[in-house]
Short mmCIF file of C-alpha atoms in Angstrom, two decimals:
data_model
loop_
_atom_site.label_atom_id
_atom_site.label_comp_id
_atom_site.label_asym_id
_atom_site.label_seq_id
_atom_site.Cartn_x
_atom_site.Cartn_y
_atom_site.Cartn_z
CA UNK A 1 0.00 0.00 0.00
CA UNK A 2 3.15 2.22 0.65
CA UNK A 3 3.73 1.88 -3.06
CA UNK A 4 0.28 2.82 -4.04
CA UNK A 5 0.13 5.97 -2.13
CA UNK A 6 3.62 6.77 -3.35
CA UNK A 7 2.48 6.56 -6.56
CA UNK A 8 -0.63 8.59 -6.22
CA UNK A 9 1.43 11.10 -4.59
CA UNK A 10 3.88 11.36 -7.95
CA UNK A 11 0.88 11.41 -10.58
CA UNK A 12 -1.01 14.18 -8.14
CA UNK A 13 2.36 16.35 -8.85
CA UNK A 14 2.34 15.59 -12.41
CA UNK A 15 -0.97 16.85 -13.09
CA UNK A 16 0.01 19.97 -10.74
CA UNK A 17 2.69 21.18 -12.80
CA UNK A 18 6.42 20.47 -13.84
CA UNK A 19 9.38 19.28 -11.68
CA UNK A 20 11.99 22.24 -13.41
CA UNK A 21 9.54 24.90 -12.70
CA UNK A 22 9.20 26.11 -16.42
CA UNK A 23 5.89 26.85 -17.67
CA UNK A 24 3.95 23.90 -19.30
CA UNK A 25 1.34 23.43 -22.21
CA UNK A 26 -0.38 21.13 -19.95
CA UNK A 27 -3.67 22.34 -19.26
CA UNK A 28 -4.42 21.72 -15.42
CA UNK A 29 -1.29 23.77 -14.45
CA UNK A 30 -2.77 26.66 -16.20
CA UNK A 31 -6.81 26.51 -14.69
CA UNK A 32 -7.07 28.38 -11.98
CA UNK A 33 -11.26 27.54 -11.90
CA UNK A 34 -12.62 24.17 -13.38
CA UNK A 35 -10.16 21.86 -14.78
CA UNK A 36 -10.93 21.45 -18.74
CA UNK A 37 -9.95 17.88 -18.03
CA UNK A 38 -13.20 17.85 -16.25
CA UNK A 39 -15.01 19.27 -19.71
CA UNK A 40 -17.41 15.93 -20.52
CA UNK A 41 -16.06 15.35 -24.31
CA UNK A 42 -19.63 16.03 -25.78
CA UNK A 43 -19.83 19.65 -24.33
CA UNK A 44 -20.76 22.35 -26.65
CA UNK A 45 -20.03 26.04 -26.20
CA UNK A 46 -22.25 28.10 -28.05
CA UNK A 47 -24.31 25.85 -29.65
CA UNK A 48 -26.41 28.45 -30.71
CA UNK A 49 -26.22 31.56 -32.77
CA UNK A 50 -25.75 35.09 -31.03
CA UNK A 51 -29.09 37.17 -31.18
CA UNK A 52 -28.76 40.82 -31.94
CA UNK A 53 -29.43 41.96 -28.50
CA UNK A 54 -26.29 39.54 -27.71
CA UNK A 55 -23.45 40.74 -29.49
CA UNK A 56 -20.24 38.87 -29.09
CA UNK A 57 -16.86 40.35 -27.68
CA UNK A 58 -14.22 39.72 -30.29
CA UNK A 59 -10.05 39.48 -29.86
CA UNK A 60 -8.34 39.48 -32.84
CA UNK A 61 -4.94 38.38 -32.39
CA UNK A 62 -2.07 39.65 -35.44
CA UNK A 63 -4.59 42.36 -36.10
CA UNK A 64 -1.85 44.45 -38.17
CA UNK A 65 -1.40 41.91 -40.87
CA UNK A 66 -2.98 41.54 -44.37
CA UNK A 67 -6.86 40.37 -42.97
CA UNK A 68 -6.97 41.58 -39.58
CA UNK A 69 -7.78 45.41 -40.11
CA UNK A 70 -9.94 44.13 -42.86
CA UNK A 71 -11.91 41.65 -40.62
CA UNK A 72 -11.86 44.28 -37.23
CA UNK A 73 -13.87 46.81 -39.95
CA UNK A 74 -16.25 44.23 -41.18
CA UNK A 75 -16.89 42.79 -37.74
CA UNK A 76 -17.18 46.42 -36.14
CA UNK A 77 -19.90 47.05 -38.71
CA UNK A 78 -22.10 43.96 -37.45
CA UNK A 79 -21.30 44.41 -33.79
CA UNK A 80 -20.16 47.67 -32.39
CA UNK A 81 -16.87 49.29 -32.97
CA UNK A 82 -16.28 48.68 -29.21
CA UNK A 83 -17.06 45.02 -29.14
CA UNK A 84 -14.10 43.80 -31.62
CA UNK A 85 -10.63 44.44 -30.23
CA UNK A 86 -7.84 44.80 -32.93
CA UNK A 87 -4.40 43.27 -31.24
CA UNK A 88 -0.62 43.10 -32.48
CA UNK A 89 2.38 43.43 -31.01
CA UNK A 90 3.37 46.33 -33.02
CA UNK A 91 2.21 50.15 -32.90
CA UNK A 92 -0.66 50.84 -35.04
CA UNK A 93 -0.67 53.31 -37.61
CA UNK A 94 -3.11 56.57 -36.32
CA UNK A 95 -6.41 55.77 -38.66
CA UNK A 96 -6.29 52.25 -37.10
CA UNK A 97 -5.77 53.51 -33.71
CA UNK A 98 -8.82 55.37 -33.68
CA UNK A 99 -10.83 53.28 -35.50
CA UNK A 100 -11.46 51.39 -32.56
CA UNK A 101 -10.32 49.43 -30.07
CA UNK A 102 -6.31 48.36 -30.06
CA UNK A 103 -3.99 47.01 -28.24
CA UNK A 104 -0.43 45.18 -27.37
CA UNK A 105 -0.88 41.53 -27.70
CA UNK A 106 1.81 38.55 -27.42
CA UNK A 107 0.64 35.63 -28.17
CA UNK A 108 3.26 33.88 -26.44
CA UNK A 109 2.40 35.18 -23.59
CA UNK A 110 0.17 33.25 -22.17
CA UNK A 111 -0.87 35.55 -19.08
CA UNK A 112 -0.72 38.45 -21.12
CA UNK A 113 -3.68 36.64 -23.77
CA UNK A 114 -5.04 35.31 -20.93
CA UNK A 115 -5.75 38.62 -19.06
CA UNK A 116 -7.25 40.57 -22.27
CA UNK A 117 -9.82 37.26 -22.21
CA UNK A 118 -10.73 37.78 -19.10
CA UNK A 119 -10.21 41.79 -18.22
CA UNK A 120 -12.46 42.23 -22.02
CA UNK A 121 -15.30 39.77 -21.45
CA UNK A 122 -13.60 38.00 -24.80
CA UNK A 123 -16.44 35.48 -26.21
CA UNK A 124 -15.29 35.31 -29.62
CA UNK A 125 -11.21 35.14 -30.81
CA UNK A 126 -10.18 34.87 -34.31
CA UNK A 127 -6.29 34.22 -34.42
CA UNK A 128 -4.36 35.36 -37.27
CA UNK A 129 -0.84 35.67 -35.70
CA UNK A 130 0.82 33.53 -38.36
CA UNK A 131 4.20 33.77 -40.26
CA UNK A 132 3.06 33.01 -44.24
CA UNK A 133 4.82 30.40 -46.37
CA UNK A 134 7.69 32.39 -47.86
CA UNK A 135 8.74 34.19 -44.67
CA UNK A 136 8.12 31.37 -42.80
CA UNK A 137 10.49 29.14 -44.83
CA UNK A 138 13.01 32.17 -44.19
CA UNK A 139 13.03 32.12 -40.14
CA UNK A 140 11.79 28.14 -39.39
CA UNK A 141 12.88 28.77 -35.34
CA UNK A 142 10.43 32.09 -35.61
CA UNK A 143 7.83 30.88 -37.28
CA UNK A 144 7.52 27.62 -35.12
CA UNK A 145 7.18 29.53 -32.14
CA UNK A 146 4.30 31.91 -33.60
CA UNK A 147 2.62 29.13 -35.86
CA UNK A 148 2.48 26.46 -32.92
CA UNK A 149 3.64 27.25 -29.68
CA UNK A 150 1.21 30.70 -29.51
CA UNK A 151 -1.45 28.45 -31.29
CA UNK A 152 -1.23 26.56 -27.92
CA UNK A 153 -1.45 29.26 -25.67
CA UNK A 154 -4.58 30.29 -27.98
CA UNK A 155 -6.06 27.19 -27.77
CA UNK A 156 -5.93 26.48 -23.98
CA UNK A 157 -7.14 30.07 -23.36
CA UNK A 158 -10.10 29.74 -25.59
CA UNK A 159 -10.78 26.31 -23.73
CA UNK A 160 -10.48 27.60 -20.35
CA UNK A 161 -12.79 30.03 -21.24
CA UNK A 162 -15.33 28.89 -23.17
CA UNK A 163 -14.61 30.63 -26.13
CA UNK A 164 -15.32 30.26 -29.70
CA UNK A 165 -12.53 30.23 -31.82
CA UNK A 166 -11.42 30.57 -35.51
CA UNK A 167 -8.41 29.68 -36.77
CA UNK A 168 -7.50 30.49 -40.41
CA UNK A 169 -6.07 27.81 -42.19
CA UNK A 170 -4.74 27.98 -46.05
CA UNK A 171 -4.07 25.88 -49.07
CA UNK A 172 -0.84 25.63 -48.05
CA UNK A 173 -1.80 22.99 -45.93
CA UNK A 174 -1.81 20.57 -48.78
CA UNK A 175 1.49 18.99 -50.70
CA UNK A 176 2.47 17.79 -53.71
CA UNK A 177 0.74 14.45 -52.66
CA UNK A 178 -2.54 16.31 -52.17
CA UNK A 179 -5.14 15.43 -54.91
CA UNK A 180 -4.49 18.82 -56.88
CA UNK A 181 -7.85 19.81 -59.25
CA UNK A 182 -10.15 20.07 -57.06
CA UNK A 183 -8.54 19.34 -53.69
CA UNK A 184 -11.36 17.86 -51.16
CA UNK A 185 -11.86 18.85 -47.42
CA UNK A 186 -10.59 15.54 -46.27
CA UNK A 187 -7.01 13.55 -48.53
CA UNK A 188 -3.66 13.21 -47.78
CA UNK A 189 -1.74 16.19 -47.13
CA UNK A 190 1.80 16.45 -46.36
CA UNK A 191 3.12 19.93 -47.17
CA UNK A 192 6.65 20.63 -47.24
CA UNK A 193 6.68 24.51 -45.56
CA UNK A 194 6.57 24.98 -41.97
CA UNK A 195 3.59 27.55 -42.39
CA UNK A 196 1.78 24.40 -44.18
CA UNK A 197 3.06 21.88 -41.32
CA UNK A 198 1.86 24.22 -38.70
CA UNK A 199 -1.57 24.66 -40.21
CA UNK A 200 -2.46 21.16 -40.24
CA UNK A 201 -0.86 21.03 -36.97
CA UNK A 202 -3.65 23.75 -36.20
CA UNK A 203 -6.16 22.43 -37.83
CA UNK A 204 -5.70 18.90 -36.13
CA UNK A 205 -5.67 20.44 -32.57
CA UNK A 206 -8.59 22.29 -33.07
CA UNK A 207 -10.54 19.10 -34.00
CA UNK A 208 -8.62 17.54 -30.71
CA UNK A 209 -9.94 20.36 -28.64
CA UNK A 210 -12.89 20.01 -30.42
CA UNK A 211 -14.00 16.92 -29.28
CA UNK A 212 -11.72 16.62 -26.33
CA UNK A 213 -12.58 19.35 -24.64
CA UNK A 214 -16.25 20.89 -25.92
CA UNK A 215 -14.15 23.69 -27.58
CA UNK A 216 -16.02 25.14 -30.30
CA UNK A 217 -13.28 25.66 -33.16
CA UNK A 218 -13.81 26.42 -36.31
CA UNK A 219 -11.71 26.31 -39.67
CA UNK A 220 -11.43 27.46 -43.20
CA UNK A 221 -9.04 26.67 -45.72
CA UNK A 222 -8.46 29.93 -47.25
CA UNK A 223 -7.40 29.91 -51.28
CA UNK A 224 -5.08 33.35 -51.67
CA UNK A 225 -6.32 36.52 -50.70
CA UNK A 226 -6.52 39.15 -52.69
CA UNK A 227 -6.61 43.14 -50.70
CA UNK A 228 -7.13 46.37 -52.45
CA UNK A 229 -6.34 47.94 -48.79
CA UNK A 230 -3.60 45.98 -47.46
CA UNK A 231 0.25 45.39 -48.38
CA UNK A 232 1.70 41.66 -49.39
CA UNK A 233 2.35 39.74 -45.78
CA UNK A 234 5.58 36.89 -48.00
CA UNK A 235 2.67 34.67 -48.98
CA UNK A 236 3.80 32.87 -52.50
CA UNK A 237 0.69 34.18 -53.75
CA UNK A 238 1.33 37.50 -52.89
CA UNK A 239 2.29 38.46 -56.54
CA UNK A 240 -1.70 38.71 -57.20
CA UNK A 241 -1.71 41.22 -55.19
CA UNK A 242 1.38 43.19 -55.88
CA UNK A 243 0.22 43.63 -59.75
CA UNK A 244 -2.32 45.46 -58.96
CA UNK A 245 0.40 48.36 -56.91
CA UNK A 246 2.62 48.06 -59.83
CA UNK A 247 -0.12 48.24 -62.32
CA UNK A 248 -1.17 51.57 -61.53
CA UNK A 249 2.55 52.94 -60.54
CA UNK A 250 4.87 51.78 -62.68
CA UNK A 251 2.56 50.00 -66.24
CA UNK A 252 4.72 47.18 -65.18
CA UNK A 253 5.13 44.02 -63.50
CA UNK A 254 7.88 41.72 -62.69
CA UNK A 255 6.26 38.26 -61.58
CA UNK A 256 7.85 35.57 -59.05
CA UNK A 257 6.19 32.58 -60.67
CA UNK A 258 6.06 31.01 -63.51
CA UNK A 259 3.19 32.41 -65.92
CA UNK A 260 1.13 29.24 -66.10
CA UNK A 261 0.87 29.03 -62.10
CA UNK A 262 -2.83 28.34 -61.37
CA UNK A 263 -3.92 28.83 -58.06
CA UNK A 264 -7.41 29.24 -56.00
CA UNK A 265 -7.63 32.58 -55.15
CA UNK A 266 -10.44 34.45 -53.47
CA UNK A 267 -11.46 38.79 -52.83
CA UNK A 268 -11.12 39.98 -49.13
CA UNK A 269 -14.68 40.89 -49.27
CA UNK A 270 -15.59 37.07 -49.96
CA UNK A 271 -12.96 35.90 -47.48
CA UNK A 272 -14.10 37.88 -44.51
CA UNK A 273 -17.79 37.27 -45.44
CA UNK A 274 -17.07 33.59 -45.42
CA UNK A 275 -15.87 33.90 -42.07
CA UNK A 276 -17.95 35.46 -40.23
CA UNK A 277 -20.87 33.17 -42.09
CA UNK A 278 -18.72 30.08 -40.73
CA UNK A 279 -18.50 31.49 -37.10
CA UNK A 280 -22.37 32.38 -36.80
CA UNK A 281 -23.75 29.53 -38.36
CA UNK A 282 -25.34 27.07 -36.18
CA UNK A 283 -23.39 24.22 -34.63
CA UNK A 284 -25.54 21.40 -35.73
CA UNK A 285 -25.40 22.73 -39.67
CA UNK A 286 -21.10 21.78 -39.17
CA UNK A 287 -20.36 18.58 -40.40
CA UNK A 288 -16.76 19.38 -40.08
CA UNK A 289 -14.36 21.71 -38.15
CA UNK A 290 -12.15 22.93 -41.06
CA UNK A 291 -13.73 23.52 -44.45
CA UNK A 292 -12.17 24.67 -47.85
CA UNK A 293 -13.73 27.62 -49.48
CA UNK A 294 -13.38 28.43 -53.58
CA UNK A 295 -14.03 31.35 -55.54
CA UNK A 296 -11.74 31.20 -58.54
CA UNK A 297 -8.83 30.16 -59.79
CA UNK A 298 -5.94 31.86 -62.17
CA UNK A 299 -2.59 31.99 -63.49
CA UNK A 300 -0.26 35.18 -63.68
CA UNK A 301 -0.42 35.24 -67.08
CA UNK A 302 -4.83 34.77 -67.13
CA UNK A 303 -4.22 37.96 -64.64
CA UNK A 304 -2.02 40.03 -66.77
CA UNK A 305 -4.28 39.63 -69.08
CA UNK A 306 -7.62 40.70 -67.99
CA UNK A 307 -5.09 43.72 -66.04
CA UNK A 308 -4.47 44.63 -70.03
CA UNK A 309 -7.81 45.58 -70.33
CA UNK A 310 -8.19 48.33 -68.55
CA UNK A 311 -4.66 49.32 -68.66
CA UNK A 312 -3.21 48.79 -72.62
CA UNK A 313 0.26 49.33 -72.00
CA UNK A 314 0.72 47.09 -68.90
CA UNK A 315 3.48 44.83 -69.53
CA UNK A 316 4.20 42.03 -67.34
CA UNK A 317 7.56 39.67 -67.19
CA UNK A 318 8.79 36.70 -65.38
CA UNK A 319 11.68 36.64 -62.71
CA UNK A 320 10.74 32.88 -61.39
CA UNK A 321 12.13 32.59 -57.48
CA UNK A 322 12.98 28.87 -57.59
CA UNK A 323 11.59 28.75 -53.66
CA UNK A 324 8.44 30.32 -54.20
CA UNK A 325 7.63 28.21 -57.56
CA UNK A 326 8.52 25.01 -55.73
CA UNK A 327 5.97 26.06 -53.15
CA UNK A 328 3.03 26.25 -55.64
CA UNK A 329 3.85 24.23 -57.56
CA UNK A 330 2.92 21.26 -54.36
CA UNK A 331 0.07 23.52 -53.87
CA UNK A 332 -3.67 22.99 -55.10
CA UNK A 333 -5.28 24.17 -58.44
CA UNK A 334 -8.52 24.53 -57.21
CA UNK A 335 -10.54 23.52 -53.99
CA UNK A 336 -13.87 21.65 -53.79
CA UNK A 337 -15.71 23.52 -51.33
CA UNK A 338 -19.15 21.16 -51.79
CA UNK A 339 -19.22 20.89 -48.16
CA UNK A 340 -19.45 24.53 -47.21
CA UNK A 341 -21.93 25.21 -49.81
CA UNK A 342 -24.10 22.60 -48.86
CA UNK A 343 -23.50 23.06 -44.66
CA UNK A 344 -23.89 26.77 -44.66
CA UNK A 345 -25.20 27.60 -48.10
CA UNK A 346 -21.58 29.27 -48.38
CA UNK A 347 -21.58 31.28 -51.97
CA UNK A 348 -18.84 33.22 -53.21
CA UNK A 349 -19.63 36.80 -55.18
CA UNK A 350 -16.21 37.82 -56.97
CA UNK A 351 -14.98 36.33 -60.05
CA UNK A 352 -11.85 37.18 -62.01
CA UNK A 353 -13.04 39.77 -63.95
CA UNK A 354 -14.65 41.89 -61.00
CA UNK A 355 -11.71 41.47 -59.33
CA UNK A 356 -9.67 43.21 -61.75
CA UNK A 357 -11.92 46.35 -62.10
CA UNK A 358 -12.52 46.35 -58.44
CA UNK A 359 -8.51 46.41 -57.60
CA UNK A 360 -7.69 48.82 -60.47
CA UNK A 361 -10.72 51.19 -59.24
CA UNK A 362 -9.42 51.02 -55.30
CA UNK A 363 -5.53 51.73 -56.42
CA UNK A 364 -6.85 54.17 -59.43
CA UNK A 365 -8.50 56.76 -57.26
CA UNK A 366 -5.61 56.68 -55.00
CA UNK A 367 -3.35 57.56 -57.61
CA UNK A 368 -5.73 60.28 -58.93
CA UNK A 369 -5.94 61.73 -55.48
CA UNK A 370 -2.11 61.60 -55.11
CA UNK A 371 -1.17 63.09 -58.31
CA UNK A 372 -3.84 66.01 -57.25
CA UNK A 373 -2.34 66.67 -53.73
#
């Protein structure tokens, strides 16, 4: 009996915490109310939809990069400026400071996410502190801690606190092995960037959490995103974006891929509809917990083209970096996003060619304006 209550005694100290002393993932050592290991496996936060009078209080964590200003404007829109809170750990610029709400955020920091959760009345956290496939592939130590270790601090703070969370995932988070035209919601996967590794990573968590845990996560596979307001983040598709800039400064383009890269792509308006659709619709209508969404899908050369059209003397050549091709070229052509449309009627509105005239009309009036200043 010794034995037995020797051994009780050791497990009891594993569960409280670590012999060193250093911080652990584990989730007990971080509770400080009920346990999540207590959380019965079929728990469900949220099941239901928020009613109007019942506005969520939304964190968005690496608000300053290419969709979180973007999302924090659409979300402020359909709940309050003062109920979505923009976070990074760098200084805004002054429109997004008063915009609304902003503040210092470290995602790993795990008391310092913790405390906004709990000092904000946080009910909803999208989580968008992410190093993108190029950069990532540039700083592997850096983008392993962002990618995974704050995912884990994100993940035990939503569970501890009952939050619903979305995580953004990406078609990165296929490989070469992937079925490639159209890529399903559920194959083989196996990418070969650490951005793509620590999305599945993500993606798998959140479906361990998921079920676990009761933690309400939810997913999307986004195709590349395309921003008329935003600057390129290092994402290999980036250059869809960059044409547009160029376009309208320079009549030229020099292109990092080769010209018949095809890709899924998708507009920002589309994307951060999408998302919020994903995160209000009711938890019975999910099937899943990570879903691809589609809109279209184009090579450089299809988008030089239809750029030609409204600008005649655009010219467009090819400077191929042999790291960013190899990316895409293990990445998908398209993305079957049956289950989305048929779970949550998801329907996307932009095309290719009202892409195009929407980008050129954003950046055109800019230059106008700047040329008349």
């Amino acid at each position: 009996m010794p034995a037995v209550r020797m051994l009780q005694h050791v497990v009891g100290q594993l569960l409280l915490g670590p012999a060193c002393g250093c911080r652990t993932s584990a989730l007990p050592a971080r509770s400080l109310g009920a346990s999540p290991w207590q959380i019965p496996a079929n728990a469900n936060f949220h099941s239901a939809s928020f009613s109007e009078t019942d506005r969520p209080r939304v964190l968005i964590t690496g608000g300053l990069g290419q969709l979180g200003v973007g999302l924090a404007n659409f979300l402020r829109k359909r709940f309050g400026k003062d109920n979505v809170i923009l976070s990074d750990i760098r200084k805004p610029p002054d429109h997004i400071f008063q915009s609304g709400p902003c503040i210092y955020s470290d995602i790993l920091d795990y008391k310092n996410l913790r405390e906004i959760v709990v000092n904000n009345g946080i009910t909803w956290l999208f989580h968008y502190s992410a190093l993108l496939s190029a950069v990532g592939e540039a700083n592997v130590s850096l983008a392993k801690a962002v990618n995974i270790t704050g995912l884990h601090n994100v993940l035990d703070v939503a569970v501890e606190h009952g939050l619903r969370l979305f995580v953004p995932s990406t078609i990165g988070a296929f490989g070469p092995t992937s079925p490639r035209d159209p890529t399903p919601d559920l194959c083989v996967q196996r990418p070969r960037t650490i951005y793509g590794v620590s999305k599945v990573h993500a993606e798998l968590m959140g479906e361990y959490y998921h079920y676990r845990y009761g933690l309400d996560f939810r997913c999307l596979r986004y195709p590349g995103i395309i921003s008329a307001d935003s600057q390129p983040g290092g994402g290999t598709t980036d250059y869809a974006v960059q044409i547009f800039h160029d376009a309208v400064k320079n009549g030229k383009f020099e292109c990092n891929l080769k010209p018949s890269t095809r890709l899924p792509m998708m507009y920002i308006d589309d994307c951060l509809r999408a998302t919020l659709e994903v995160m209000e619709a009711p938890a019975e209508s999910l099937s899943m917990r990570t879903y691809n969404i589609n809109a279209m899908s184009f090579t450089p050369e299809e988008l030089a083209q239809e750029v030609h059209k409204h600008i005649p003397e655009f010219q467009i050549t090819y400077n191929v970096d042999s790291a960013r091709q190899a990316i895409a070229d293990g990445w998908p052509v398209s993305l079957d996003d049956s289950n989305a449309r048929k779970d949550w009627k998801w329907k996307h509105d932009f095309d290719l060619p009202e892409l195009v005239t929407t980008m050129l009309n954003f950046h055109g009036s800019d230059t106008r304006i700047a040329q008349a200043n």
